[in-house]
Amino acid sequence: MSDSDPHIEPEPFIQSPLKARKGRGAVTNLQGRYETLIREDIDDGWLHTDTDTADVEADSSCDSPATGGAEQDNAPAWKTKVIEERAKTILSRNQSPDVPFSISLNPYRGCEHGCIYCFARPTHSYLGLSPGLDFESKIFAKVNAPELLRQELAKASYMPEPIALGVNTDAYQPCERDLRLTRRVLEVLHECGHPLALISKSSLIERDIDLLADMASRRQAMAAVTITTLDPAVARTLEPRAAAPARRLRTIRTLTDAGIPVGVSVAPIIPFVTDPDIERILAAAADAGAINAGYVMLRLPWEVSPLFRQWLEAHFPDRAARVMNRVRDMRGGKDYDSSFGKRMHGEGIWADLIRQRFEKAVTRLGIGLRSGRFKGLDTSQFHAPSITSAAGQPASTARVKNKKTGNSTGQFELF
């Protein structure tokens, strides 16, 4: 019988099974929602032995190298590329009732920590890149961030409010070791007496204790350390290039001993994956010196939802359906509800159960809920920096003081 016999149906293409990549959170390079062409990874029966060495190369620049199972060891690593970017503006403003800060600063776009749940992943779609592997391997560094900040603070119209640093992507991700953009931003804020709040999963924040401790002594600095789970095996797949959970607890202790107010952010809480750890995380953080705590339920906006479901299929296939069913129970039957007032904590009986567990644990441990923390930051000591004009002469700046101490409504939820 010939191959062209019309009665013989050709074998369909087989979609390649999902496999985790060592040191990466995303399983695929899922296309962004603005792409006009759709590409699908399939197995056409041919064996490919060559590897594109431009994109796959071992990279050891991480706080906690992943050491996954055989499926990870068989997949090539994905090389990180840092792309210099000259930003036009550096301060982002928001009017969200769900967060107490109205100004934030992010020195980087994309984050090598690779947290699969990161709500900022969809922002890479704006750049024509994937929210998947591209987000954690193509990092944009705003190399002029310190200069732009100085210019912004020097404006006569600028009114000081606490700046939240590293909200979208971690300001202390691995490339900060060499680029030191966050350090230079801190130096500007320290020079001007401008208050700030930091959130990080990295022990690299300890490098800047000299600046942060001095600012904290003047009530101008506070920090939060995110701890999602105490299980190092889960952490290696969930947030593969962030510091290990035990190392983050040590960071809380180090910052606390330096006199810097530190809180713990239990975020995100993932049903049947990290939610059993809630009480243990809070107890360990309190023992390390954390003075307050906040939490955020798992958020799955835009492309984060399919990426997270791929991650579940690769790492927790036995409970993937159960996890997503519980997520939808807390999101009105959807993967995500972005409504103000609901997006951080969800709704329904299960969301209320998480809230009760969290509040009871915090009360039992004697630490505070993270609410109104910005009220403790002092803006009255701010003085505008001097900048050099194009002619080389110092530009005149007005000294601006403001008694405002920040938005005291809602919870301070950096995640």
Coordinates of C-alpha atoms in Angstrom, one line a residue:
M1 CA 0.0 0.0 0.0
S2 CA 1.5 3.4 -1.0
D3 CA 2.1 6.3 1.2
S4 CA -0.3 8.3 -0.9
D5 CA -3.2 6.0 -0.3
P6 CA -6.2 8.3 0.4
H7 CA -7.5 5.8 2.9
I8 CA -4.5 6.3 5.2
E9 CA -4.8 9.3 7.5
P10 CA -1.6 11.1 8.3
E11 CA -0.5 11.0 11.9
P12 CA -1.4 14.3 13.7
F13 CA 1.3 16.5 15.1
I14 CA 1.8 15.9 18.8
Q15 CA 2.2 18.8 21.2
S16 CA 5.4 18.6 23.1
P17 CA 4.9 17.7 26.8
L18 CA 5.5 20.6 29.2
K19 CA 8.9 20.4 30.9
A20 CA 10.4 22.6 33.5
R21 CA 13.6 24.4 32.8
K22 CA 16.3 24.5 35.4
G23 CA 16.5 27.8 37.1
R24 CA 13.4 29.2 35.4
G25 CA 9.9 29.7 36.7
A26 CA 8.0 29.8 33.4
V27 CA 7.6 26.5 31.5
T28 CA 7.2 28.1 28.0
N29 CA 7.7 31.4 26.2
L30 CA 4.0 32.0 25.9
Q31 CA 3.1 34.6 23.4
G32 CA 1.8 38.0 24.6
R33 CA -1.7 39.1 24.0
Y34 CA -0.7 41.7 21.4
E35 CA 1.0 39.2 19.0
T36 CA -0.7 38.9 15.6
L37 CA 0.8 35.5 14.7
I38 CA 0.3 32.4 16.8
R39 CA 3.1 29.8 17.1
E40 CA 2.7 26.4 18.7
D41 CA 5.4 24.1 19.8
I42 CA 4.8 20.6 18.3
D43 CA 6.7 17.4 17.8
D44 CA 6.8 16.7 14.0
G45 CA 8.7 13.4 14.4
W46 CA 12.1 14.7 13.6
L47 CA 14.9 14.6 16.1
H48 CA 16.7 17.9 16.8
T49 CA 20.1 17.7 18.5
D50 CA 21.3 21.2 17.8
T51 CA 20.6 23.8 20.4
D52 CA 20.4 27.5 19.8
T53 CA 23.4 28.6 21.9
A54 CA 22.4 32.3 21.6
D55 CA 19.5 31.7 24.0
V56 CA 20.4 28.6 25.9
E57 CA 23.5 28.8 28.1
A58 CA 24.2 28.0 31.7
D59 CA 23.7 31.0 34.0
S60 CA 24.7 30.9 37.6
S61 CA 23.8 34.5 38.7
C62 CA 21.1 33.7 41.2
D63 CA 20.6 33.7 44.9
S64 CA 19.4 30.1 45.1
P65 CA 20.2 27.9 42.1
A66 CA 17.5 25.5 41.2
T67 CA 18.2 21.8 41.7
G68 CA 15.1 20.2 40.4
G69 CA 14.3 16.7 39.2
A70 CA 15.3 14.8 36.1
E71 CA 12.9 16.7 33.9
Q72 CA 14.6 20.0 34.8
D73 CA 18.1 18.5 34.3
N74 CA 17.3 17.4 30.8
A75 CA 16.2 20.9 29.8
P76 CA 18.8 23.5 28.8
A77 CA 19.2 26.6 30.9
W78 CA 18.0 29.9 29.4
K79 CA 20.5 32.7 29.1
T80 CA 19.8 36.0 30.8
K81 CA 20.3 39.2 28.8
V82 CA 20.4 42.6 30.4
I83 CA 19.3 45.4 28.0
E84 CA 20.2 49.0 28.8
E85 CA 17.3 51.4 28.6
R86 CA 17.2 55.2 28.9
A87 CA 13.8 55.9 30.5
K88 CA 11.9 59.1 29.8
T89 CA 10.2 59.1 33.3
I90 CA 11.0 57.3 36.5
L91 CA 8.2 57.9 39.0
S92 CA 4.9 56.0 38.5
R93 CA 1.8 57.4 40.1
N94 CA -1.4 55.5 40.9
Q95 CA -4.8 56.2 42.5
S96 CA -5.6 52.6 43.5
P97 CA -7.6 52.2 46.7
D98 CA -5.9 48.8 47.3
V99 CA -2.5 50.2 48.0
P100 CA -1.5 53.0 50.4
F101 CA 1.3 54.5 48.2
S102 CA 0.7 56.7 45.3
I103 CA 4.3 56.9 44.0
S104 CA 6.6 54.0 43.1
L105 CA 9.9 53.6 41.3
N106 CA 11.2 50.5 39.5
P107 CA 14.8 50.5 38.2
Y108 CA 14.2 47.3 36.2
R109 CA 11.6 45.9 33.8
G110 CA 11.5 42.1 33.9
C111 CA 12.8 40.1 36.8
E112 CA 15.3 37.3 36.8
H113 CA 13.9 35.8 40.0
G114 CA 11.4 34.1 37.7
C115 CA 8.5 33.9 40.1
I116 CA 5.8 32.2 38.1
Y117 CA 3.0 34.1 39.9
C118 CA 4.4 37.6 39.2
F119 CA 1.6 40.0 38.4
A120 CA 4.1 42.2 36.3
R121 CA 4.7 39.5 33.7
P122 CA 2.1 40.8 31.3
T123 CA 4.0 44.1 31.0
H124 CA 6.6 42.4 28.8
S125 CA 3.8 42.1 26.2
Y126 CA 3.9 45.9 25.7
L127 CA 7.5 45.4 24.5
G128 CA 6.6 42.7 22.0
L129 CA 8.2 40.0 24.2
S130 CA 6.8 37.0 26.0
P131 CA 5.5 37.3 29.6
G132 CA 7.0 33.8 30.0
L133 CA 10.7 33.0 29.7
D134 CA 11.4 36.4 28.1
F135 CA 10.2 38.2 31.2
E136 CA 12.7 36.5 33.4
S137 CA 15.6 36.4 30.9
K138 CA 15.4 39.7 29.0
I139 CA 15.8 42.4 31.7
F140 CA 15.6 46.1 30.9
A141 CA 17.8 48.2 33.1
K142 CA 16.8 51.9 33.4
V143 CA 20.4 53.1 33.4
N144 CA 19.4 56.8 33.9
A145 CA 17.1 56.1 36.8
P146 CA 19.2 58.0 39.4
E147 CA 19.6 61.1 37.2
L148 CA 15.9 61.1 36.3
L149 CA 15.0 60.8 40.0
R150 CA 17.2 63.7 40.9
Q151 CA 15.6 65.9 38.2
E152 CA 12.1 65.0 39.4
L153 CA 12.9 65.8 43.1
A154 CA 14.5 69.1 42.2
K155 CA 11.3 70.5 40.5
A156 CA 9.8 73.4 42.5
S157 CA 6.4 71.7 42.1
Y158 CA 7.4 68.4 43.6
M159 CA 5.6 67.5 46.8
P160 CA 7.3 64.7 48.8
E161 CA 5.4 61.5 49.5
P162 CA 7.0 58.1 50.5
I163 CA 8.2 56.3 47.4
A164 CA 7.7 52.5 47.1
L165 CA 10.8 51.1 45.6
G166 CA 10.8 47.8 43.6
V167 CA 7.0 47.1 43.6
N168 CA 6.6 45.8 40.0
T169 CA 9.9 43.9 39.8
D170 CA 12.5 43.3 42.5
A171 CA 15.0 46.2 42.8
Y172 CA 17.5 43.7 44.2
Q173 CA 17.4 41.0 41.5
P174 CA 20.8 39.5 40.5
C175 CA 21.9 42.0 37.9
E176 CA 21.7 44.8 40.6
R177 CA 25.0 43.3 42.0
D178 CA 26.9 44.8 39.0
L179 CA 24.6 47.6 37.8
R180 CA 24.0 49.1 41.3
L181 CA 21.0 51.2 40.0
T182 CA 19.0 50.6 43.2
R183 CA 22.0 51.7 45.3
R184 CA 22.4 54.9 43.3
V185 CA 18.7 55.6 43.7
L186 CA 19.0 55.1 47.4
E187 CA 21.9 57.5 47.5
V188 CA 19.8 60.3 45.9
L189 CA 16.9 59.7 48.4
H190 CA 19.3 59.6 51.3
E191 CA 20.9 62.8 50.2
C192 CA 17.5 64.5 50.0
G193 CA 16.0 63.1 53.2
H194 CA 13.2 61.5 51.2
P195 CA 11.3 58.6 52.8
L196 CA 10.9 55.3 51.0
A197 CA 9.7 51.7 51.5
L198 CA 11.3 48.6 50.0
I199 CA 10.0 45.1 49.2
S200 CA 12.3 42.3 48.2
K201 CA 13.0 38.6 48.1
S202 CA 16.8 39.0 47.9
S203 CA 19.5 39.1 50.5
L204 CA 21.2 41.7 48.4
I205 CA 19.3 44.3 50.3
E206 CA 21.7 43.8 53.2
R207 CA 24.4 45.5 51.1
D208 CA 22.6 48.9 51.5
I209 CA 22.2 48.7 55.3
D210 CA 24.5 51.7 55.7
L211 CA 22.0 53.9 53.9
L212 CA 18.8 52.3 55.1
A213 CA 19.8 52.2 58.8
D214 CA 20.6 55.9 58.7
M215 CA 17.4 56.8 57.0
A216 CA 15.4 54.5 59.4
S217 CA 16.9 56.4 62.4
R218 CA 15.2 59.5 60.9
R219 CA 11.9 57.6 60.3
Q220 CA 12.5 57.7 56.5
A221 CA 12.9 54.0 55.6
M222 CA 11.1 50.7 56.1
A223 CA 11.3 47.3 54.4
A224 CA 9.3 44.2 53.7
V225 CA 10.6 40.8 52.9
T226 CA 8.3 38.4 50.9
I227 CA 8.1 34.8 52.0
T228 CA 5.8 32.6 50.0
T229 CA 6.7 29.2 51.5
L230 CA 9.1 27.7 53.9
D231 CA 9.5 24.6 51.7
P232 CA 12.8 25.0 49.8
A233 CA 11.7 22.4 47.2
V234 CA 8.6 24.3 46.3
A235 CA 10.5 27.7 46.4
R236 CA 13.0 26.4 43.9
T237 CA 10.2 25.9 41.3
L238 CA 7.9 28.7 42.3
E239 CA 10.6 31.5 42.5
P240 CA 13.8 29.8 41.3
R241 CA 16.3 32.6 41.4
A242 CA 15.2 34.4 44.6
A243 CA 16.9 33.8 47.9
A244 CA 16.0 30.5 49.7
P245 CA 13.3 30.9 52.4
A246 CA 15.8 30.4 55.3
R247 CA 18.0 33.1 53.8
R248 CA 15.1 35.5 53.7
L249 CA 14.4 34.9 57.4
R250 CA 18.0 35.7 58.1
T251 CA 17.7 38.9 56.1
I252 CA 14.8 40.0 58.3
R253 CA 16.9 39.4 61.3
T254 CA 19.9 41.3 59.8
L255 CA 17.8 44.3 58.9
T256 CA 16.0 44.3 62.3
D257 CA 19.3 44.2 64.1
A258 CA 20.4 47.2 62.1
G259 CA 17.4 49.2 63.4
I260 CA 15.3 49.0 60.1
P261 CA 11.6 48.3 60.6
V262 CA 10.8 45.1 58.7
G263 CA 7.6 43.4 57.8
V264 CA 6.8 40.1 56.2
S265 CA 4.7 39.8 53.1
V266 CA 3.1 36.4 52.8
A267 CA 2.4 36.6 49.1
P268 CA 0.9 35.1 47.2
I269 CA -1.0 32.5 49.1
I270 CA -1.7 29.6 46.7
P271 CA -4.4 27.1 47.6
F272 CA -3.0 23.6 48.3
V273 CA 0.5 24.7 47.5
T274 CA 1.6 27.4 50.0
D275 CA -1.5 28.0 52.1
P276 CA -0.5 25.3 54.6
D277 CA 2.5 27.4 55.5
I278 CA 0.7 30.6 56.5
E279 CA 1.0 30.2 60.3
R280 CA 4.6 28.8 60.1
I281 CA 5.8 31.6 58.0
L282 CA 4.3 34.2 60.3
A283 CA 5.8 32.5 63.4
A284 CA 9.3 32.2 61.8
A285 CA 9.2 35.9 60.6
A286 CA 8.1 37.1 64.0
D287 CA 10.9 35.2 65.6
A288 CA 13.3 36.8 63.1
G289 CA 12.1 40.3 64.1
A290 CA 9.3 41.2 61.7
I291 CA 7.0 43.8 63.3
N292 CA 4.0 43.4 61.0
A293 CA 2.6 41.3 58.2
G294 CA 0.4 41.4 55.2
Y295 CA -0.8 38.9 52.6
V296 CA -2.1 38.7 49.1
M297 CA -4.1 35.8 47.5
L298 CA -2.8 34.4 44.2
R299 CA -3.5 36.9 41.4
L300 CA -3.7 35.6 37.7
P301 CA -4.1 38.6 35.4
W302 CA -3.9 38.3 31.7
E303 CA -1.1 35.9 30.6
V304 CA -0.2 35.0 34.2
S305 CA -3.2 32.6 34.2
P306 CA -2.0 30.3 31.4
L307 CA 1.6 30.5 32.6
F308 CA 0.6 29.4 36.1
R309 CA -1.5 26.6 34.8
Q310 CA 1.4 25.4 32.7
W311 CA 3.6 25.5 35.9
L312 CA 1.0 23.5 37.7
E313 CA 0.9 20.9 35.0
A314 CA 4.7 20.6 35.0
H315 CA 5.2 20.5 38.8
F316 CA 1.9 19.6 40.5
P317 CA -0.2 17.6 37.9
D318 CA -1.8 15.6 40.7
R319 CA -3.5 18.7 42.2
A320 CA -3.6 21.2 39.2
A321 CA -7.4 21.0 38.8
R322 CA -8.0 21.2 42.5
V323 CA -5.8 24.3 42.8
M324 CA -7.6 26.1 39.9
N325 CA -11.0 25.2 41.2
R326 CA -10.2 26.7 44.6
V327 CA -8.8 29.8 42.9
R328 CA -12.0 30.2 40.9
D329 CA -14.1 29.7 44.1
M330 CA -12.4 32.9 45.5
R331 CA -12.6 34.9 42.2
G332 CA -16.3 34.6 41.4
G333 CA -15.9 31.6 39.2
K334 CA -13.1 33.2 37.1
D335 CA -9.4 32.8 37.1
Y336 CA -9.1 36.4 38.3
D337 CA -11.2 39.4 39.2
S338 CA -9.4 42.7 39.0
S339 CA -12.1 44.7 40.8
F340 CA -10.8 47.1 43.4
G341 CA -11.4 45.7 46.9
K342 CA -11.4 42.1 45.7
R343 CA -8.3 41.6 43.7
M344 CA -5.9 41.4 46.7
H345 CA -7.8 39.0 48.9
G346 CA -10.6 37.4 46.9
E347 CA -14.1 36.8 48.1
G348 CA -16.3 34.0 49.3
I349 CA -16.0 31.5 52.1
W350 CA -12.5 30.3 51.3
A351 CA -11.1 33.8 51.1
D352 CA -12.8 34.6 54.4
L353 CA -11.2 31.5 55.9
I354 CA -7.7 32.6 54.8
R355 CA -8.4 36.0 56.3
Q356 CA -9.4 34.6 59.6
R357 CA -6.4 32.2 59.8
F358 CA -4.1 35.1 59.0
E359 CA -5.6 37.5 61.5
K360 CA -5.7 35.0 64.3
A361 CA -2.1 34.0 63.7
V362 CA -0.9 37.7 63.7
T363 CA -2.8 38.3 67.0
R364 CA -1.4 35.2 68.6
L365 CA 2.1 36.2 67.7
G366 CA 1.7 39.8 68.8
I367 CA 2.7 41.4 65.6
G368 CA 0.7 44.0 63.7
L369 CA -1.4 43.8 60.5
R370 CA 0.2 45.9 57.8
S371 CA -2.1 48.9 57.8
G372 CA -1.2 52.6 57.7
R373 CA 2.5 51.9 57.8
F374 CA 3.2 55.0 55.7
K375 CA 2.0 57.2 58.5
G376 CA 5.3 56.5 60.3
L377 CA 7.4 57.9 57.5
D378 CA 8.6 61.5 57.9
T379 CA 8.5 63.8 54.8
S380 CA 9.2 67.0 56.7
Q381 CA 13.0 66.6 56.5
F382 CA 13.0 66.5 52.6
H383 CA 15.1 69.1 50.8
A384 CA 15.3 69.3 47.1
P385 CA 18.6 68.3 45.5
S386 CA 20.8 70.6 43.4
I387 CA 21.2 69.6 39.7
T388 CA 23.7 70.8 37.2
S389 CA 22.4 72.6 34.2
A390 CA 23.6 72.0 30.6
A391 CA 26.0 75.0 31.0
G392 CA 27.6 73.3 34.0
Q393 CA 26.1 75.8 36.6
P394 CA 24.0 74.6 39.5
A395 CA 20.3 75.0 38.7
S396 CA 18.2 76.8 41.3
T397 CA 15.9 74.6 43.3
A398 CA 13.3 75.4 45.8
R399 CA 13.2 73.8 49.2
V400 CA 9.9 71.9 49.5
K401 CA 8.5 70.6 52.7
N402 CA 5.3 68.8 53.3
K403 CA 3.8 67.6 56.5
K404 CA 2.0 64.9 54.6
T405 CA 3.0 61.5 55.9
G406 CA 1.5 59.3 53.2
N407 CA -1.8 57.6 52.5
S408 CA -3.0 55.9 55.7
T409 CA -5.9 54.0 54.1
G410 CA -5.8 50.4 53.2
Q411 CA -3.0 47.9 53.6
F412 CA 0.6 48.4 52.6
E413 CA 0.7 45.4 50.3
L414 CA 3.8 45.0 48.2
F415 CA 4.1 41.6 46.7

